[in-house]
Tab-separated table of C-alpha atoms in Angstrom:
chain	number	residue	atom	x	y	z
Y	163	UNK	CA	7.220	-0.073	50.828
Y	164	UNK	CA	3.916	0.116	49.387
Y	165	UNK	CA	1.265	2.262	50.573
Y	166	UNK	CA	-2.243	0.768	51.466
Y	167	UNK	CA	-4.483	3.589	51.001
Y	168	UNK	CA	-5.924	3.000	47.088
Y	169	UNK	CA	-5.192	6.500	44.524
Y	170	UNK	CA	-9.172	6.382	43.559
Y	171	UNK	CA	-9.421	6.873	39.715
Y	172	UNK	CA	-13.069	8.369	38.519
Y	173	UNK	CA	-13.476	7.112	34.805
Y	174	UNK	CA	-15.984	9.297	32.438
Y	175	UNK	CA	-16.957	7.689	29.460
Y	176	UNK	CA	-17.211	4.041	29.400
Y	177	UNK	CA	-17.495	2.912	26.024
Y	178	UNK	CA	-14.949	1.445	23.789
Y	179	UNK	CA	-11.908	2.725	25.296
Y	180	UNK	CA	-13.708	3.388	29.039
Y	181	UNK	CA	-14.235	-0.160	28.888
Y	182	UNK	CA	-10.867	-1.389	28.307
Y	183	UNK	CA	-9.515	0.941	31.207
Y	184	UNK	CA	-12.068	-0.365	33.306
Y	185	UNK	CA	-11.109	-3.982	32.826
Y	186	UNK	CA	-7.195	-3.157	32.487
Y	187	UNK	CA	-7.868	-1.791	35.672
Y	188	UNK	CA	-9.706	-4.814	37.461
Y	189	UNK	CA	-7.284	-7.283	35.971
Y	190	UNK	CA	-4.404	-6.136	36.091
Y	191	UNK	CA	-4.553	-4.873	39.439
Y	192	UNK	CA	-1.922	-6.460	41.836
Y	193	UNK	CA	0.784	-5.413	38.633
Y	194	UNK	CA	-0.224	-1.792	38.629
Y	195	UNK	CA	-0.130	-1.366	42.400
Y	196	UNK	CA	3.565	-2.920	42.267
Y	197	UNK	CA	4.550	-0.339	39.177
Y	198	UNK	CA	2.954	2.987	41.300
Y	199	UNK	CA	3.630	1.358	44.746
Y	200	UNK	CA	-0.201	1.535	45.737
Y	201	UNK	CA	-3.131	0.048	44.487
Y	202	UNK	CA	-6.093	2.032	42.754
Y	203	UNK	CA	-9.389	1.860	42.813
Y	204	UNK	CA	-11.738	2.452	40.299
Y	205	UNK	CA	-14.379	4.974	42.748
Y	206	UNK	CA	-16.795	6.025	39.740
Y	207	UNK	CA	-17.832	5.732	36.503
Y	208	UNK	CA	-19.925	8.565	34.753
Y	209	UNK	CA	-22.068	7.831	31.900
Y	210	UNK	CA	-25.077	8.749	29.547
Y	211	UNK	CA	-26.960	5.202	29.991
Y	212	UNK	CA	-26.942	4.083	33.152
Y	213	UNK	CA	-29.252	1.308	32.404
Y	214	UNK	CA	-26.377	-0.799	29.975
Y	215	UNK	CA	-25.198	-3.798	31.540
Y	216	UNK	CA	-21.176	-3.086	31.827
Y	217	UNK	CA	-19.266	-6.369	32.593
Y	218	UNK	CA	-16.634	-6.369	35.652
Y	219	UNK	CA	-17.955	-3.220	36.699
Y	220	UNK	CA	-20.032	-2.859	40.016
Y	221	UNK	CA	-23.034	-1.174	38.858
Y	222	UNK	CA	-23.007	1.011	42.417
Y	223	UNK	CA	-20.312	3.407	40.745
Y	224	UNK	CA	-22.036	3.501	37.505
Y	225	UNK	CA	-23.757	7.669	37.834
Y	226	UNK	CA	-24.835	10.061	35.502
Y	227	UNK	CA	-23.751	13.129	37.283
Y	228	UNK	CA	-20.288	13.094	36.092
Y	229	UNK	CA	-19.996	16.890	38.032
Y	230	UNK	CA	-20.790	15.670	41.270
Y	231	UNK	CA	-18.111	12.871	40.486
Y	232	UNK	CA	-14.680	15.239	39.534
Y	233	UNK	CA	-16.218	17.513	42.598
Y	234	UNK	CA	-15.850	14.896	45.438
Y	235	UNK	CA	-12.452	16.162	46.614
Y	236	UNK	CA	-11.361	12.442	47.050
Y	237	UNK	CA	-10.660	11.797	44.017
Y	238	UNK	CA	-7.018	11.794	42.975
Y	239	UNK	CA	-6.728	11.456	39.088
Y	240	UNK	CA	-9.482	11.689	36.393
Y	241	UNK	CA	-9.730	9.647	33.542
Y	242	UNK	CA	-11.819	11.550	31.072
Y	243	UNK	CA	-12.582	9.795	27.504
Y	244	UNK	CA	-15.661	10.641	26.655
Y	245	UNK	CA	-14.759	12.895	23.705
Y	246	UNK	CA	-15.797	16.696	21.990
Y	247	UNK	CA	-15.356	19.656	23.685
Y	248	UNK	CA	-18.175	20.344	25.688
Y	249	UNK	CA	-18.489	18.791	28.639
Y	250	UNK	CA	-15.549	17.784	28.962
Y	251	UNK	CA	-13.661	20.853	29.167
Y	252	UNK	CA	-15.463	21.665	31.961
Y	253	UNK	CA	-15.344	18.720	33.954
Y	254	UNK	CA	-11.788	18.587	33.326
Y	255	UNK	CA	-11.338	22.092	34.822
Y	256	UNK	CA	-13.598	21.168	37.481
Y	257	UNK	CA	-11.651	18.167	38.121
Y	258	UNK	CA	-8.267	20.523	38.792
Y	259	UNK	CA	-9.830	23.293	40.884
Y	260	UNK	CA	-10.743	19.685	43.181
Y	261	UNK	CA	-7.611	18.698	43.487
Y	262	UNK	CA	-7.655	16.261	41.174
Y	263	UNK	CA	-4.757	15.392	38.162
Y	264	UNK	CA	-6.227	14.085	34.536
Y	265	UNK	CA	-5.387	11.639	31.855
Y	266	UNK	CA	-7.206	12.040	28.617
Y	267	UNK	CA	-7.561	10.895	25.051
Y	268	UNK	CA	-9.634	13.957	24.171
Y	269	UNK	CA	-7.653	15.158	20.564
Y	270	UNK	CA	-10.227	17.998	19.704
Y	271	UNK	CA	-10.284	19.113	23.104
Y	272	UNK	CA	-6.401	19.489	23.511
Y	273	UNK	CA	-6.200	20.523	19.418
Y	274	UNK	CA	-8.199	23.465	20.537
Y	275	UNK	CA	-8.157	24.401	24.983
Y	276	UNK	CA	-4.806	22.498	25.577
Y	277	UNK	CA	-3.023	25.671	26.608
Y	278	UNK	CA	-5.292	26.721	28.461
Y	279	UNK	CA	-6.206	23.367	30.342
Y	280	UNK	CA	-2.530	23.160	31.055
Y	281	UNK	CA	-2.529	26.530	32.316
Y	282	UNK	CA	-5.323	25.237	34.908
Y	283	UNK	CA	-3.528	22.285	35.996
Y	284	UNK	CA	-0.531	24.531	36.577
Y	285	UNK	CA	-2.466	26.821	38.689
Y	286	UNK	CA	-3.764	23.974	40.953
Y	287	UNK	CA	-0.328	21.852	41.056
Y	288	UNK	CA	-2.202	18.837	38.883
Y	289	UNK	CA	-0.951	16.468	36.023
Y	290	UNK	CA	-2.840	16.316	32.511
Y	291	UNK	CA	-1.495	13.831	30.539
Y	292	UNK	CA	-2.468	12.374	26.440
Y	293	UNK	CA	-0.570	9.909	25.093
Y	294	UNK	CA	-3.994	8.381	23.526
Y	295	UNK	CA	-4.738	11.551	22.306
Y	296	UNK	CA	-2.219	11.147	19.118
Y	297	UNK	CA	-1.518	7.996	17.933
Y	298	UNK	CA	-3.521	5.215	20.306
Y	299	UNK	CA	-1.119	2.549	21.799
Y	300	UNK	CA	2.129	4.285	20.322
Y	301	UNK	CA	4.151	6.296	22.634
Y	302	UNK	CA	4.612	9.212	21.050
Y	303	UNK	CA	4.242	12.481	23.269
Y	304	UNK	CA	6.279	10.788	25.795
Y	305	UNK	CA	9.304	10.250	24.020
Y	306	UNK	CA	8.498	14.098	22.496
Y	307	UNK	CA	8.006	15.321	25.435
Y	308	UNK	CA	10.719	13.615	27.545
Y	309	UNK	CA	13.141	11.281	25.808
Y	310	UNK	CA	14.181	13.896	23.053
Y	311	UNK	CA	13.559	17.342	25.530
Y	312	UNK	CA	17.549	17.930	25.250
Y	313	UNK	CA	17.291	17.323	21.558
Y	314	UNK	CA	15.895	19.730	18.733
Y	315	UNK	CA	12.968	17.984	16.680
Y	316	UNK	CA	13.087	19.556	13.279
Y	317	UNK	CA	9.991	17.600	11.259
Y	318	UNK	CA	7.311	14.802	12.490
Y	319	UNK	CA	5.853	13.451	9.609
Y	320	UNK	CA	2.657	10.587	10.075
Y	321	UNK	CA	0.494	8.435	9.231
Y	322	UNK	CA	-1.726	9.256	12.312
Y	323	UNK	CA	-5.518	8.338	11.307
Y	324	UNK	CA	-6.013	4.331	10.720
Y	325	UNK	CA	-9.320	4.697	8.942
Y	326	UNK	CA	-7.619	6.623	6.096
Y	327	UNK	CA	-4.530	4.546	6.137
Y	328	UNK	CA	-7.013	1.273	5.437
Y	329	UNK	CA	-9.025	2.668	2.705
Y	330	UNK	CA	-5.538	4.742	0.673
Y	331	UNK	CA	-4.023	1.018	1.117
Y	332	UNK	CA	-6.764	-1.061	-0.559
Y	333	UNK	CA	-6.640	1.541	-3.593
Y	334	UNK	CA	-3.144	0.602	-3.647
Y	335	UNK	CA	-3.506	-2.719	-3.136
Y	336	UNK	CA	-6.149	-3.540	-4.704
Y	337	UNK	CA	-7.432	-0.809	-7.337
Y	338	UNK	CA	-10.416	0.071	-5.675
Y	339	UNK	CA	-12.111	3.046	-6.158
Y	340	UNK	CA	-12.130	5.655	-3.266
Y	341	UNK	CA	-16.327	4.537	-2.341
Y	342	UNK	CA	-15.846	0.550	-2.497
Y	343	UNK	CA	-12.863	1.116	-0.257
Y	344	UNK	CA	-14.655	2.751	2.166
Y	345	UNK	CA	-17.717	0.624	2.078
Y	346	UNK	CA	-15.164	-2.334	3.210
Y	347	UNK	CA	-13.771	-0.007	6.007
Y	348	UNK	CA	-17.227	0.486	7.391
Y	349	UNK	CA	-18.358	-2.938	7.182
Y	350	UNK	CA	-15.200	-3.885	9.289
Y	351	UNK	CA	-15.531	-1.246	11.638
Y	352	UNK	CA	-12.599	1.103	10.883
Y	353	UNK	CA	-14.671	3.655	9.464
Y	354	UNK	CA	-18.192	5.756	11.659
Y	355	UNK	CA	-21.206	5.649	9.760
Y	356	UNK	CA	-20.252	9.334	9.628
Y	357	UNK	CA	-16.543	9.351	8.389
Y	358	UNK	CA	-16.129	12.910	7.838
Y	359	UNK	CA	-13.931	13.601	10.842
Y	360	UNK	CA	-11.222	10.740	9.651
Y	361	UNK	CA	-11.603	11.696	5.887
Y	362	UNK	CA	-11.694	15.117	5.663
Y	363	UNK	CA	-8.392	15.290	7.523
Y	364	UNK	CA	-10.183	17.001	10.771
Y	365	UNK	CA	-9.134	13.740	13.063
Y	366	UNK	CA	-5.214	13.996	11.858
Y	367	UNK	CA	-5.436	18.042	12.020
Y	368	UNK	CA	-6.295	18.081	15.670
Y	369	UNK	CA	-3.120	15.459	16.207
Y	370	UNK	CA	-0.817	17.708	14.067
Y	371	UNK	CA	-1.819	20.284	16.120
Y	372	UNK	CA	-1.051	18.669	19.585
Y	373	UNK	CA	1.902	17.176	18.212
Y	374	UNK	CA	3.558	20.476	16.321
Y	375	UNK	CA	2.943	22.318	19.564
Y	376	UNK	CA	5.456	19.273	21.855
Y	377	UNK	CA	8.023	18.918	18.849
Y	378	UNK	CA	8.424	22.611	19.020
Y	379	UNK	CA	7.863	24.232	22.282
Y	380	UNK	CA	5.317	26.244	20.656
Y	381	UNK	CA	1.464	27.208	21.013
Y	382	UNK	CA	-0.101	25.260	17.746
Y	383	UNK	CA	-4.050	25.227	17.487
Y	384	UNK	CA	-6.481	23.385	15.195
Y	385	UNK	CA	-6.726	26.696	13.305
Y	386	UNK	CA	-3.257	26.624	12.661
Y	387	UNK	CA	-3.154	23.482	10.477
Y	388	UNK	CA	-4.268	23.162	6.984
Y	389	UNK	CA	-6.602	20.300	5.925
Y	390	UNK	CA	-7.270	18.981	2.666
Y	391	UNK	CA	-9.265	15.506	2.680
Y	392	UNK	CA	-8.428	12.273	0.632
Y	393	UNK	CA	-12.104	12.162	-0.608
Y	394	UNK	CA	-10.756	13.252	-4.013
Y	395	UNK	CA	-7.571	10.890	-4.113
Y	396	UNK	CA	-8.945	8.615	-7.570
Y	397	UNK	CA	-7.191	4.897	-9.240
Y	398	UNK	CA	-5.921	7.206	-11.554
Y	399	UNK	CA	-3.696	9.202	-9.111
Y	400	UNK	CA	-2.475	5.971	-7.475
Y	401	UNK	CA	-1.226	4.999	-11.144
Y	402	UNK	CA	0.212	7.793	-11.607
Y	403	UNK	CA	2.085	7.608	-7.790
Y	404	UNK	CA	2.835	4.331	-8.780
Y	405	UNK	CA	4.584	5.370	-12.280
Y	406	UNK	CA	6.641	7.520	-10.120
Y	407	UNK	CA	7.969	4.589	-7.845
Y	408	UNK	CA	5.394	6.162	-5.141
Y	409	UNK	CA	2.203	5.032	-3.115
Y	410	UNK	CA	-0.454	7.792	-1.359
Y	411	UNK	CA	-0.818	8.786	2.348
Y	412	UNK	CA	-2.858	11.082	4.413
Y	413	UNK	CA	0.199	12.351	5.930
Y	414	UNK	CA	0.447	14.752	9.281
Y	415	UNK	CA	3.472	16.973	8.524
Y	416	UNK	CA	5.000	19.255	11.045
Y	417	UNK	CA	8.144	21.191	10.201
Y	418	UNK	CA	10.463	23.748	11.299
Y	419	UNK	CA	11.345	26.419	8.844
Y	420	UNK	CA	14.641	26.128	7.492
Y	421	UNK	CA	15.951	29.101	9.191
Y	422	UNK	CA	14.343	27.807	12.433
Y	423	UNK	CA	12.448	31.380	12.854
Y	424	UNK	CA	8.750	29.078	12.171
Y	425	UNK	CA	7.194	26.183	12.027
Y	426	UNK	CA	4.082	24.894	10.458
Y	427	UNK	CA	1.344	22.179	10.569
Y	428	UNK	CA	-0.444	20.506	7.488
Y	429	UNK	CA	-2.758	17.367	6.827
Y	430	UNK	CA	-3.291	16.226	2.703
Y	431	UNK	CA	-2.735	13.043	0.973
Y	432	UNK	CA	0.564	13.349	-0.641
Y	433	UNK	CA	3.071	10.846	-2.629
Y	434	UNK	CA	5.758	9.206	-0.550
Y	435	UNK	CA	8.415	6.908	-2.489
Y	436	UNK	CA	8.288	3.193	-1.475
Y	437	UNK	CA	11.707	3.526	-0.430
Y	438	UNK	CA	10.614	5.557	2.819
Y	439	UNK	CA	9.293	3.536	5.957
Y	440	UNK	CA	5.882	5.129	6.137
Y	441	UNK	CA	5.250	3.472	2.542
Y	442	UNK	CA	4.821	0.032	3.714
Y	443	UNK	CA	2.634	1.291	6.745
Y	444	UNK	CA	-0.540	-0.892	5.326
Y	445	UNK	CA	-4.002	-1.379	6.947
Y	446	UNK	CA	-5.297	0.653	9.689
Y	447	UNK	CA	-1.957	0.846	11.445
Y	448	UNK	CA	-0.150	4.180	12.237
Y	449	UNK	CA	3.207	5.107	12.260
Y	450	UNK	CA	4.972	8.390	12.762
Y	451	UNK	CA	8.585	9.527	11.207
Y	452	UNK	CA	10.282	11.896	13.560
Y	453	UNK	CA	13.877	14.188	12.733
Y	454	UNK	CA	16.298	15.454	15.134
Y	455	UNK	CA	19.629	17.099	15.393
Y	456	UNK	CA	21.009	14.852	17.694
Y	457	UNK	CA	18.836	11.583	17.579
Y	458	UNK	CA	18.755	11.361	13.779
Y	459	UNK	CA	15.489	9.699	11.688
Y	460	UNK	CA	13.099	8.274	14.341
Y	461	UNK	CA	10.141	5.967	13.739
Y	462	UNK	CA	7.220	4.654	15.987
Y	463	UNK	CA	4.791	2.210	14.504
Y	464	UNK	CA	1.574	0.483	15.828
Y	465	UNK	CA	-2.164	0.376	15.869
Y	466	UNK	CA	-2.968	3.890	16.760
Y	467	UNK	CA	-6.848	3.186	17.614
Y	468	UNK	CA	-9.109	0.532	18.781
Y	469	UNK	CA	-10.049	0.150	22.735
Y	470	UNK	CA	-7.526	-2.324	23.750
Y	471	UNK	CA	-4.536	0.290	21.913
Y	472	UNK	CA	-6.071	3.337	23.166
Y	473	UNK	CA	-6.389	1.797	27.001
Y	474	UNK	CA	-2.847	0.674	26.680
Y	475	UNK	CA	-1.822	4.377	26.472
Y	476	UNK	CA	-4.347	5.747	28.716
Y	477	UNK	CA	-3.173	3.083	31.633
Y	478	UNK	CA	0.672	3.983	30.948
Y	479	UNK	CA	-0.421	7.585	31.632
Y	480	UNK	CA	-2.324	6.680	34.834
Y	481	UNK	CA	1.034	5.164	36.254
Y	482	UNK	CA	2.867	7.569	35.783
Y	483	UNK	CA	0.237	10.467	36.828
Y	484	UNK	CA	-0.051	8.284	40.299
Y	485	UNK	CA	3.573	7.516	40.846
Y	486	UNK	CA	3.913	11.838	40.568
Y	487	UNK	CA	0.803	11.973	43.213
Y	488	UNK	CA	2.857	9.496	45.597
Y	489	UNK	CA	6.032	11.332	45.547
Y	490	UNK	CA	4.103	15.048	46.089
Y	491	UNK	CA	5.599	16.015	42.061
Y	492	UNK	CA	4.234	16.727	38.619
Y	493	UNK	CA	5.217	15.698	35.197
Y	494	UNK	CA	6.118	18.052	32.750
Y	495	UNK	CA	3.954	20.904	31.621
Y	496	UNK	CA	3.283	22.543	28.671
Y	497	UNK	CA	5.976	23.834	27.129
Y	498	UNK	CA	5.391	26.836	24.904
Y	499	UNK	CA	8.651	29.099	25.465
Y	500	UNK	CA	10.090	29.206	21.479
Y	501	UNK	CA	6.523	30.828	20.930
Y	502	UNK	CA	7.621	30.638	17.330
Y	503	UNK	CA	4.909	32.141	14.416
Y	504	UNK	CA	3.505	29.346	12.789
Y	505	UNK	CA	3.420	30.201	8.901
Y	506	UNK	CA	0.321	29.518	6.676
Y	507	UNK	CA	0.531	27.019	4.292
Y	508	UNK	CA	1.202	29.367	1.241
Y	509	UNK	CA	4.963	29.453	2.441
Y	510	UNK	CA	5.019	25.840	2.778
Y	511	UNK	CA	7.772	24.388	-0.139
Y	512	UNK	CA	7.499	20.855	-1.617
Y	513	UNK	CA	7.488	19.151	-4.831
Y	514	UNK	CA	3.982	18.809	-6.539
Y	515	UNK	CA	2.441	16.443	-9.037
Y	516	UNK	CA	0.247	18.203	-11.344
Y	517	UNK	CA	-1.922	15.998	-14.366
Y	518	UNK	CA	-3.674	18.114	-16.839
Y	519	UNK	CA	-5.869	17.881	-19.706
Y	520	UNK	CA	-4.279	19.084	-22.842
Y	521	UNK	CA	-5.346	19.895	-26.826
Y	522	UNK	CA	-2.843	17.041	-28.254
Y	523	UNK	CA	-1.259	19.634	-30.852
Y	524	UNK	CA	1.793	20.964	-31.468
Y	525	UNK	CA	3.178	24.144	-29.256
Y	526	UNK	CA	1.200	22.863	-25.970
Y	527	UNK	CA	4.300	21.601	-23.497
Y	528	UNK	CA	6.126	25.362	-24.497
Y	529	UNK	CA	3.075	27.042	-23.878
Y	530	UNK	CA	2.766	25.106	-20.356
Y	531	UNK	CA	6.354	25.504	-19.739
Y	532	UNK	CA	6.021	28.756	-19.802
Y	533	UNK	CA	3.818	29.282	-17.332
Y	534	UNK	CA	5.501	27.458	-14.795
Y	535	UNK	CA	8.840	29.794	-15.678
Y	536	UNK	CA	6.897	33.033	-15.347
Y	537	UNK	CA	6.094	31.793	-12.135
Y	538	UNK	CA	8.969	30.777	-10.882
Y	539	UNK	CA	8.458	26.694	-10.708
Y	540	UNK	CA	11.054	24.528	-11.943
Y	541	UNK	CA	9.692	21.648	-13.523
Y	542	UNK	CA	11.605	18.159	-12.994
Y	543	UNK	CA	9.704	15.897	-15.189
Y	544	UNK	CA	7.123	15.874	-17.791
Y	545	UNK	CA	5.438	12.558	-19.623
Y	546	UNK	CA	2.783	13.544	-22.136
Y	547	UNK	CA	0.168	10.898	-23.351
Y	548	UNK	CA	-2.496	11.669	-26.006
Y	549	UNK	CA	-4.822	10.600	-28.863
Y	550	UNK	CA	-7.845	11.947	-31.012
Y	551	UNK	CA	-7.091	15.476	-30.718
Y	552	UNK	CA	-6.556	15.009	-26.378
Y	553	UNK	CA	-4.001	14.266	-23.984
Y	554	UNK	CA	-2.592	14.025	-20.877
Y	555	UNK	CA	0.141	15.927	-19.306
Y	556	UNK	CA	1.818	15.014	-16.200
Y	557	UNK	CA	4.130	17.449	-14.975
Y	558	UNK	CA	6.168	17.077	-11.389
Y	559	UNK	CA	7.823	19.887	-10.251
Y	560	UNK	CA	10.945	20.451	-8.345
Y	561	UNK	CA	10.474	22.189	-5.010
Y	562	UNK	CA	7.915	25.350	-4.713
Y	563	UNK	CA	5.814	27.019	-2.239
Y	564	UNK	CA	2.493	26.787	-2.471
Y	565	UNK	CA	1.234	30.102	-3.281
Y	566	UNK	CA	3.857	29.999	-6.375
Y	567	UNK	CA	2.205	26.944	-7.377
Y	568	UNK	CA	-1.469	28.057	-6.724
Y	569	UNK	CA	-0.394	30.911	-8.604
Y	570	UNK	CA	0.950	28.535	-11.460
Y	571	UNK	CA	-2.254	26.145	-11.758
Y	572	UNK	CA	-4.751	29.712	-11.808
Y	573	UNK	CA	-2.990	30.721	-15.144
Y	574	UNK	CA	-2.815	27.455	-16.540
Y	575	UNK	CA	-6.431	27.118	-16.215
Y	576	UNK	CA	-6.792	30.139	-18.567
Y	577	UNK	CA	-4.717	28.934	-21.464
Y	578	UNK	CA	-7.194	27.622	-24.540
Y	579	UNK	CA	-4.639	24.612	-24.844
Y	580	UNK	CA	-5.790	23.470	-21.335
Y	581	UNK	CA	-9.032	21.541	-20.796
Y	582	UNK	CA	-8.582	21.232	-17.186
Y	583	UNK	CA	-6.193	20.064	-14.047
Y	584	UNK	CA	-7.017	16.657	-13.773
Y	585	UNK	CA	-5.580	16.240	-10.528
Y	586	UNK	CA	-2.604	18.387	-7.909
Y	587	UNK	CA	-0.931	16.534	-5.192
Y	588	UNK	CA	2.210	17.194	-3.280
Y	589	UNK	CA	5.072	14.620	-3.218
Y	590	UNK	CA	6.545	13.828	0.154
Y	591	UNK	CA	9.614	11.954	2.043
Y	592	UNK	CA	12.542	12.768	0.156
């Protein structure tokens, strides 16, 4: 039997995404009340500009005073995508101590606070949900976070930022240089005038973070991933992935040490061969790669931003935050009890991809070999290309931890027979 009171839903932010919940909301009414077994009812909207006409929504709950809002103690679940950390945090905090549960899309926020927002909403008996927080319209902390909790996730490994994922594909695709492809991604709309947060890896980061910490029942902040940007990624490097049967991703890669005893978190561009499924990932799509003991390889695929996506996931959260305030329950909590170390990203082992400038003379590969052996790095393959007194030597290594590798490329640097290191990038997915 349903209920007839509404569950009122306050909504802060109401841009692109606060929009799209707005209207979901409105329009799909009578199918949302059926799925919870009451109907909500949008009771406020806080915003910056009041004065901006918003369509379908009754400009009577349009306020500025997003405080007074999440303090009305009438208010059973707030919706809160408005973005950065300040002030939302608050009003999210404020929101609990009211007796209100949240839903949010807020990655930097939960990248960096989530513990102890969770710790908040435990305190009060609230929900705080973020499935848009990762990967848009994809469920992806759900199934984490419920469908595989009896199973042990050992690596997630993603394409989890669409802008980057557009502009790596149409150097692929097309040969465009890293600038022209961005140019096109801004003049369609997948890239801010400002795209430092999607291309300098700080976007993917804070969902590594969020995503590392679910996969592994472990405490993961944005200061415990390493970022490397794909401003540097060049044709040549895609021609040289390509020689290698490979394309180039911004990849999110979170693993679990081989001895289970750590885990850790990375975002950098990296070769993948075409043969794996995140290769043919083109566009601005998304797709994550998840392993398990039990389950096996895993993949989830779909747009992973946009306001339509992102509401998809923020509405699927406000079901099933409402359903849990109808039946006097929560959802599951954080869960942070394998409080395992997370290593930095020196221990981290993969293969690498390593193109250097070389005097084209005799006694150059032995000299380079070396190196690497003193080192400890086992090369796999070499290919050496050179004219006029110059080449090029592309070496790819077999598996090797970073700081053996870092260690590698500092003495290279120093041998007379090396003019410089062209370009270093790890090789993924196999």
């Amino acid at each position: 039997m349903m209920r007839t009171r509404p569950l009122k839903v306050a909504l802060l932010g109401c841009g692109v995404v606060g929009s799209e919940v707005a209207r979901i909301m409105t329009t799909h009414a009578d199918d949302l009340a059926a799925r919870i077994g009451a109907p909500v009812e949008l009771a406020g909207v806080a915003v910056r500009r009041p004065s901006r006409v918003r369509e379908g929504i009754d400009p009577a709950l349009v306020t500025t005073d997003a405080t007074a809002l999440v303090k009305r103690g009438d208010i059973d679940v707030v919706v809160e995508v408005i973005g950065g950390i300040e002030p939302a945090r608050t009003l999210i905090t404020t929101a609990f101590e009211h007796g209100a549960s949240v839903v949010s899309a807020n990655k930097a926020l939960l990248a960096q606070d989530g513990a102890a927002l969770h710790a908040v909403a435990e305190e009060n008996g609230k929900d705080l949900y973020y499935e848009a927080a990762v990967a848009g319209a994809i469920p992806l902390v759900r199934p984490l976070r419920e469908s595989l909790a009896g199973d042990k996730v050992n690596r997630v490994l993603g394409i989890v930022n669409g802008t980057t994922n557009f502009i790596l594909d149409k150097m692929d695709s097309t040969g465009a240089g890293y600038q022209e492809a961005l140019d096109e991604a801004t003049a369609l709309g997948y890239a801010e005038a400002d795209p430092t947060a999607d291309v300098e890896g700080f976007d993917a980061a804070a969902k590594a973070a969020i995503l590392a910490g679910i996969a592994f029942h472990t405490r993961v902040r944005l200061d415990d991933v390493y970022r490397e940007g794909m401003t540097e990624v060049t044709a040549a490097d895609f021609a040289s992935a390509k020689n290698m049967g490979c394309t180039i991703k911004l990849l999110a890669i979170c693993e679990r040490a081989a001895d289970g005893g750590s885990v850790t978190a990375r975002v950098h561009p990296a070769m993948i061969p075409l043969s794996h499924p995140l290769a043919s990932v083109r566009g601005a799509y998304n797709a994550v790669f998840v392993e398990s003991d039990a389950a096996g390889q895993l993949m989830f695929y779909g747009p992973g931003a946009g306001g339509a996506p992102t509401a998809s996931a923020v509405l699927g959260d406000l079901v099933a935050v409402c359903r849990n305030r109808l039946n006097g329950a929560t959802g599951p909590g954080e869960s942070a009890y394998a409080a395992l170390p997370v290593s930095p990203m020196g221990d981290v082992v993969t293969r690498y991809h390593i193109s250097l400038d070389v005097a084209d003379k005799p006694g150059v590969l032995a000299q380079v070999a070396t190196v690497f052996a003193e080192h400890g790095v086992s090369i796999d393959t070499v290919r050496q290309q050179g004219k006029d007194g110059e080449a090029s030597l592309v070496v790819v290594t077999h598996r090797a931890s970073d700081a053996s590798l870092s260690g590698t490329v500092e003495a290279l640097r120093k041998l007379d027979t090396v003019r410089g290191v062209a370009s270093i990038m790890r090789v993924e997915g196999e």
